[in-house]
XYZ file of C-alpha atoms in Angstrom:
430
model
C 0.259 0.088 -0.054
C 1.033 3.259 -0.770
C 0.800 6.112 1.830
C 2.003 9.648 1.989
C 4.724 8.745 4.442
C 6.668 6.131 2.620
C 6.541 7.786 -0.501
C 7.958 10.846 0.447
C 11.068 9.083 2.596
C 11.425 6.888 -1.152
C 11.888 10.830 -3.031
C 15.145 11.251 -0.613
C 16.136 15.148 -0.693
C 17.661 15.160 -4.076
C 13.647 15.014 -5.501
C 12.101 16.663 -2.841
C 10.200 19.463 -4.652
C 7.605 22.194 -4.161
C 4.071 20.891 -4.021
C 2.389 18.849 -7.280
C 0.615 21.110 -9.894
C -0.880 20.952 -12.957
C 2.030 20.258 -15.927
C 2.480 23.341 -18.192
C 2.031 21.625 -21.282
C -1.193 19.967 -20.546
C -2.753 22.776 -19.782
C -2.422 24.148 -23.739
C -1.345 21.239 -25.600
C -2.872 18.214 -23.554
C -0.586 15.672 -21.412
C 2.899 16.103 -21.654
C 4.322 12.912 -22.967
C 8.137 11.986 -21.356
C 9.649 8.811 -23.303
C 12.101 6.726 -20.789
C 14.183 4.079 -22.600
C 16.459 1.779 -20.168
C 14.551 -0.073 -17.638
C 17.402 -0.149 -15.078
C 18.878 1.687 -12.047
C 17.746 5.315 -13.718
C 15.494 4.725 -16.288
C 13.094 2.540 -14.174
C 13.602 4.876 -11.322
C 13.048 8.397 -13.741
C 10.031 6.647 -14.655
C 8.179 5.928 -11.447
C 9.788 9.988 -9.920
C 8.228 11.339 -12.165
C 4.333 9.707 -11.955
C 4.785 10.063 -8.710
C 5.111 13.796 -8.834
C 3.045 14.424 -12.043
C 0.710 11.814 -12.608
C -1.198 14.091 -15.522
C 2.057 13.467 -17.304
C 2.100 10.164 -19.790
C 5.292 8.716 -19.023
C 6.246 5.226 -21.811
C 9.593 3.530 -20.673
C 10.869 1.085 -23.407
C 12.849 -1.482 -22.536
C 13.513 -5.291 -24.155
C 13.383 -7.460 -21.164
C 10.704 -8.289 -19.558
C 12.870 -8.342 -16.294
C 15.813 -6.700 -15.379
C 18.534 -8.100 -13.506
C 20.823 -6.425 -11.921
C 25.106 -6.276 -11.787
C 24.988 -5.396 -8.126
C 24.437 -9.033 -5.886
C 25.116 -10.937 -9.947
C 28.725 -11.214 -7.648
C 26.792 -13.695 -4.730
C 25.277 -15.479 -7.885
C 28.640 -16.681 -9.289
C 29.776 -17.635 -5.804
C 26.862 -19.513 -5.319
C 25.341 -17.882 -2.545
C 22.007 -16.834 -4.004
C 19.491 -17.733 -7.241
C 19.873 -15.498 -9.946
C 16.038 -15.161 -9.890
C 16.460 -12.988 -7.359
C 18.750 -10.587 -8.807
C 15.784 -9.963 -10.812
C 13.443 -7.542 -11.630
C 9.959 -6.770 -13.495
C 7.910 -3.853 -13.925
C 4.284 -4.666 -12.988
C 4.112 -2.005 -9.793
C 5.312 0.504 -12.409
C 2.621 -0.040 -14.369
C 0.094 -1.270 -12.324
C 0.771 1.240 -9.343
C 1.976 4.298 -10.642
C 0.434 4.665 -14.052
C 3.658 3.881 -16.157
C 3.294 2.490 -19.905
C 5.871 0.055 -20.209
C 6.936 -1.462 -23.760
C 8.689 -4.195 -24.549
C 11.191 -3.245 -27.925
C 13.999 -1.726 -28.610
C 14.777 2.386 -28.803
C 16.718 2.311 -32.052
C 16.672 6.316 -33.210
C 16.303 9.086 -31.736
C 14.962 12.293 -34.174
C 15.907 15.113 -31.415
C 14.295 17.878 -34.281
C 11.024 16.238 -34.472
C 11.382 14.348 -31.039
C 10.805 11.320 -31.470
C 12.346 7.971 -30.968
C 11.763 4.996 -33.042
C 11.294 1.445 -31.978
C 13.003 -1.690 -33.952
C 8.737 -2.920 -34.006
C 8.398 0.416 -36.587
C 7.001 2.594 -34.188
C 7.757 5.774 -33.276
C 6.860 7.569 -30.319
C 7.022 12.052 -29.817
C 8.134 13.224 -26.614
C 8.708 16.513 -25.086
C 11.710 14.767 -22.587
C 13.062 12.556 -22.968
C 15.570 10.181 -20.849
C 17.892 7.623 -21.619
C 19.590 5.632 -18.861
C 21.130 3.307 -21.548
C 24.000 2.147 -19.218
C 27.346 0.862 -20.946
C 28.431 -0.899 -23.676
C 31.116 -2.247 -24.370
C 34.420 -1.337 -26.720
C 34.712 -4.587 -28.978
C 38.481 -4.905 -29.758
C 39.375 -1.357 -28.015
C 41.218 -5.083 -25.998
C 43.076 -7.149 -29.308
C 41.132 -10.314 -29.827
C 38.207 -9.502 -27.477
C 35.128 -9.413 -29.594
C 31.321 -10.207 -28.400
C 32.158 -13.757 -30.412
C 35.739 -14.203 -27.453
C 32.814 -13.573 -25.051
C 31.127 -16.310 -25.179
C 34.330 -17.978 -24.966
C 35.376 -15.333 -21.686
C 32.660 -14.433 -20.362
C 33.114 -10.983 -19.220
C 29.470 -10.802 -17.256
C 29.253 -7.318 -16.669
C 25.760 -7.061 -17.668
C 23.380 -9.428 -15.952
C 22.200 -11.898 -17.140
C 23.431 -14.974 -20.049
C 26.617 -14.027 -19.420
C 26.577 -14.417 -15.264
C 25.032 -17.682 -16.131
C 28.157 -18.661 -18.031
C 30.768 -17.845 -15.671
C 28.979 -19.681 -13.194
C 28.597 -22.953 -15.308
C 32.634 -22.745 -16.395
C 33.244 -21.835 -12.624
C 31.525 -25.165 -11.619
C 33.536 -27.113 -14.521
C 36.925 -25.449 -13.061
C 38.801 -28.015 -11.665
C 40.614 -28.172 -8.393
C 44.014 -26.715 -8.776
C 43.099 -24.261 -11.849
C 43.089 -20.683 -12.332
C 40.742 -18.058 -12.615
C 42.266 -14.900 -14.176
C 40.461 -11.703 -13.699
C 41.419 -8.941 -16.336
C 39.856 -5.155 -14.403
C 39.343 -2.435 -17.045
C 41.216 0.848 -16.683
C 39.334 4.296 -15.352
C 35.806 4.877 -16.274
C 33.662 1.703 -16.484
C 30.618 0.562 -14.235
C 30.876 -0.242 -10.681
C 33.943 1.459 -9.651
C 34.761 -1.674 -6.302
C 32.926 -4.485 -8.936
C 35.737 -6.737 -10.253
C 37.108 -6.667 -6.612
C 34.087 -7.918 -4.490
C 33.963 -10.194 -7.812
C 37.369 -11.906 -7.182
C 36.242 -11.954 -3.210
C 33.370 -14.091 -3.150
C 34.491 -16.275 -6.122
C 37.734 -16.846 -3.265
C 34.763 -17.960 -1.147
C 33.353 -20.374 -3.163
C 37.116 -21.926 -4.216
C 37.696 -21.873 -1.126
C 34.908 -24.375 -0.502
C 35.013 -26.221 -3.038
C 38.221 -25.833 -5.030
C 40.834 -24.679 -2.000
C 43.955 -26.222 -4.373
C 42.648 -23.613 -6.973
C 43.971 -19.508 -7.463
C 42.390 -16.760 -8.633
C 45.242 -14.383 -10.638
C 43.880 -10.273 -11.196
C 45.716 -8.882 -14.227
C 44.660 -4.807 -13.062
C 44.898 -1.990 -16.057
C 45.133 0.958 -12.662
C 46.934 0.635 -9.819
C 44.325 1.632 -7.855
C 41.074 0.258 -6.875
C 38.008 1.358 -4.377
C 38.869 0.092 -1.161
C 41.562 -1.086 -1.781
C 42.976 -0.968 1.193
C 40.294 -3.344 3.055
C 40.350 -5.691 -0.271
C 43.961 -6.135 -0.187
C 43.563 -6.711 3.572
C 40.889 -8.668 4.395
C 41.761 -11.123 0.668
C 44.615 -11.435 3.460
C 42.376 -12.556 6.115
C 39.900 -14.699 4.550
C 42.235 -16.535 1.538
C 45.560 -15.911 2.363
C 47.577 -16.415 -1.045
C 44.967 -17.978 -2.785
C 44.019 -13.819 -4.313
C 46.801 -12.386 -6.346
C 46.315 -9.056 -7.930
C 48.603 -7.995 -10.347
C 49.331 -3.789 -11.058
C 49.786 -1.825 -14.172
C 52.829 -0.953 -12.106
C 53.786 -5.268 -12.171
C 52.933 -5.569 -15.483
C 49.102 -6.313 -15.093
C 48.136 -4.585 -17.823
C 46.526 -7.121 -20.115
C 47.193 -5.968 -24.325
C 46.092 -9.194 -26.221
C 43.594 -12.203 -25.451
C 42.620 -15.208 -27.148
C 39.941 -17.044 -26.213
C 40.164 -19.823 -27.883
C 42.811 -20.597 -25.777
C 41.647 -19.445 -22.259
C 45.005 -17.242 -22.748
C 45.759 -13.808 -22.139
C 49.013 -11.278 -23.021
C 50.385 -8.836 -21.020
C 51.974 -5.176 -21.548
C 55.260 -6.772 -21.565
C 54.608 -9.838 -23.433
C 54.477 -12.231 -20.406
C 51.518 -14.952 -20.976
C 49.392 -16.252 -18.960
C 46.622 -19.237 -18.927
C 43.164 -19.670 -17.702
C 41.450 -22.327 -16.791
C 38.220 -20.030 -16.407
C 39.102 -16.260 -18.602
C 36.658 -13.427 -17.203
C 37.456 -10.636 -19.314
C 35.732 -7.419 -18.271
C 36.324 -4.982 -21.572
C 36.637 -0.722 -21.855
C 33.187 0.710 -21.801
C 31.612 3.625 -23.738
C 27.940 4.422 -23.515
C 24.957 2.326 -23.979
C 24.602 2.264 -28.242
C 20.977 4.603 -28.118
C 23.171 7.235 -26.674
C 25.627 7.838 -29.332
C 22.811 7.791 -32.360
C 20.888 10.267 -30.354
C 23.933 12.069 -30.176
C 24.298 12.789 -26.813
C 27.906 11.488 -26.245
C 31.507 13.320 -26.645
C 34.423 12.202 -28.551
C 35.336 9.624 -25.420
C 32.490 7.860 -25.828
C 30.694 8.799 -22.496
C 27.570 11.815 -22.591
C 28.671 14.918 -20.634
C 25.334 16.612 -18.745
C 24.111 19.443 -17.301
C 25.099 18.494 -13.209
C 21.429 20.493 -11.412
C 19.497 18.386 -13.466
C 21.285 16.128 -15.924
C 19.909 16.535 -19.332
C 22.284 16.371 -22.097
C 24.721 19.297 -22.564
C 24.476 18.646 -26.208
C 20.603 18.251 -27.262
C 17.884 20.057 -25.408
C 15.394 18.338 -23.361
C 17.415 15.049 -23.416
C 18.154 13.796 -20.267
C 20.860 11.185 -19.259
C 21.391 9.435 -16.628
C 23.299 6.547 -14.893
C 26.816 5.003 -16.362
C 26.369 6.508 -19.755
C 27.243 10.029 -18.095
C 30.056 11.944 -17.067
C 28.946 12.967 -12.945
C 32.741 12.442 -11.438
C 33.124 11.862 -8.692
C 30.170 9.930 -8.423
C 30.984 6.900 -9.535
C 29.128 4.715 -11.845
C 26.795 2.418 -9.547
C 23.290 1.454 -9.097
C 22.397 3.720 -6.609
C 23.969 6.822 -8.690
C 21.282 6.105 -11.331
C 19.043 5.654 -8.986
C 19.886 9.025 -7.698
C 20.212 10.656 -10.697
C 17.129 9.770 -12.182
C 15.181 10.963 -9.181
C 16.868 14.730 -10.326
C 16.404 14.008 -14.197
C 12.246 13.470 -12.951
C 12.482 16.545 -10.432
C 13.838 18.595 -12.823
C 11.212 17.329 -15.853
C 8.346 17.687 -13.863
C 9.788 20.961 -13.055
C 10.341 22.268 -16.462
C 6.797 21.097 -17.470
C 4.866 22.633 -14.754
C 6.899 26.032 -15.774
C 9.063 26.301 -12.301
C 12.408 26.751 -11.307
C 14.921 23.172 -10.967
C 15.189 21.906 -8.230
C 18.825 22.369 -6.265
C 20.144 19.063 -6.687
C 22.538 16.589 -3.880
C 23.258 13.466 -3.842
C 24.274 10.256 -1.198
C 26.093 7.166 -3.163
C 26.739 4.490 -0.373
C 28.725 1.390 -1.897
C 28.745 -1.812 -0.150
C 31.383 -4.833 -1.440
C 30.997 -8.312 0.351
C 34.947 -9.598 0.668
C 32.973 -13.256 1.831
C 29.133 -13.891 2.700
C 29.845 -11.921 6.366
C 32.602 -10.363 5.407
C 30.811 -6.065 4.448
C 33.089 -3.771 3.984
C 31.808 0.934 2.434
C 32.127 3.240 0.933
C 30.166 6.627 0.454
C 30.100 9.523 -0.823
C 27.663 12.557 -0.219
C 27.492 14.941 -3.833
C 26.015 18.854 -4.568
C 26.331 21.238 -7.236
C 29.119 23.989 -7.346
C 30.481 26.182 -10.080
C 29.007 24.406 -12.400
C 30.404 20.792 -11.391
C 29.311 18.148 -9.306
C 31.569 18.045 -5.926
C 32.212 16.279 -2.934
C 30.707 17.683 0.039
C 33.534 18.189 1.950
C 34.062 16.554 5.159
C 31.359 13.724 3.977
C 31.736 10.182 3.225
C 34.410 8.011 3.634
C 35.150 3.506 3.962
C 35.361 1.328 6.405
C 37.383 1.404 9.479
C 40.698 -0.126 8.533
C 40.770 -1.786 12.240
C 37.410 -3.006 12.159
C 36.325 -6.394 14.644
C 34.792 -9.541 13.245
C 31.057 -8.516 14.242
C 32.087 -5.157 12.358
C 32.064 -7.120 8.892
C 29.280 -9.129 9.363
C 27.121 -6.310 10.736
C 28.143 -4.537 7.574
C 27.556 -7.484 5.040
C 23.704 -7.583 6.706
C 23.622 -3.829 5.927
C 24.711 -4.851 2.398
C 21.721 -7.218 1.680
C 19.010 -4.573 3.305
C 20.795 -1.512 0.835
C 20.155 -4.090 -2.163
C 16.871 -4.903 -0.957
C 15.759 -1.264 0.000
C 16.919 -0.058 -3.945
C 15.164 -2.552 -5.639
C 12.273 -1.669 -3.777
C 12.545 1.724 -4.093
C 13.402 1.771 -8.375
C 10.965 -1.793 -9.706
C 8.287 -1.652 -6.032
C 9.380 -5.022 -6.118
C 9.921 -7.335 -2.696
C 13.583 -8.641 -3.136
C 13.584 -12.424 -2.803
C 15.956 -14.502 -0.263
């Protein structure tokens, strides 16, 4: 049941704004139309909160899949700690409770001049405001030898779905004593601590099932999120099972041979894997490029106050596709950005001033099933840029008792339940 109390609680500081009024466009031209492309953390949140703020606005969500499977918590599935369907979320509540029209289709083209979105089916949708939440795509062959075909042998598993199931199957087939190689990309990429959480959770699986095995992380950088906490936790929980090779120690992989499961590093060293997990270079999802909102690097510059594209008016872009540093590319940030975009769109359509936004990000990582660590940040806009708020945020303490780490693992599960409920309005199935 939706009450005013839980609605306001769900809005958060970023989404609070003046009282709802009839949309300006609705007064003269009929109800305003907002099209949202992408049903992940950013898109589903934006669609939901536009309807929460202004039920009169017509909101259409374009999403090809009946369920969205999250990258957050997919590492628990890989480690055998969670069923795959528990990280999947449908759109029934967005449709039935909030009145969002959900269309199962692919958005193929955007015409910013005509303000239309062309779908794979051939249908064209008109919009007054467009929200793109396309997530990431991969720079196939940005890493020599690694393309879509290679990913069927050496899965990236960086978009939850068939690739995640494939990597899990390969791990189950790995010989005791085999080597799991994880190739970590240079910045920027989706979910900065994700590769290192993956290593820890897979280590928990190998320690229990295949203790003679080893994990080798070949990294294209020398530093990563929560590095000190990860390194200490790996050592404490798994001894020498995980070896991390940074950029400066020949960790950068420059060539992949997926058929032989081998990789070659910058200085010519060859490594052979039993299971090879390659996380390739990334860019904004394709529809952002087709809409003309990406830059030369393949990412989307946005106006911080509204997350409207800097390059094309009336197109807002949220989530991993954007350049929003120092905010990381995380599900939590995408959710917060979706609320800010929703508030800005409603204000614009109602002829009101855009609310002044702020954001919070909290990212839990699991080193083991009962070993959690955290990083948090608070952000605001100053001088036209997103900045971290001085004195806010931080990471888990380096010296913490096992009970503290266990509680953080419990908090991680509670966080996942809360944010998926806030985004899709669906309860987590344990």
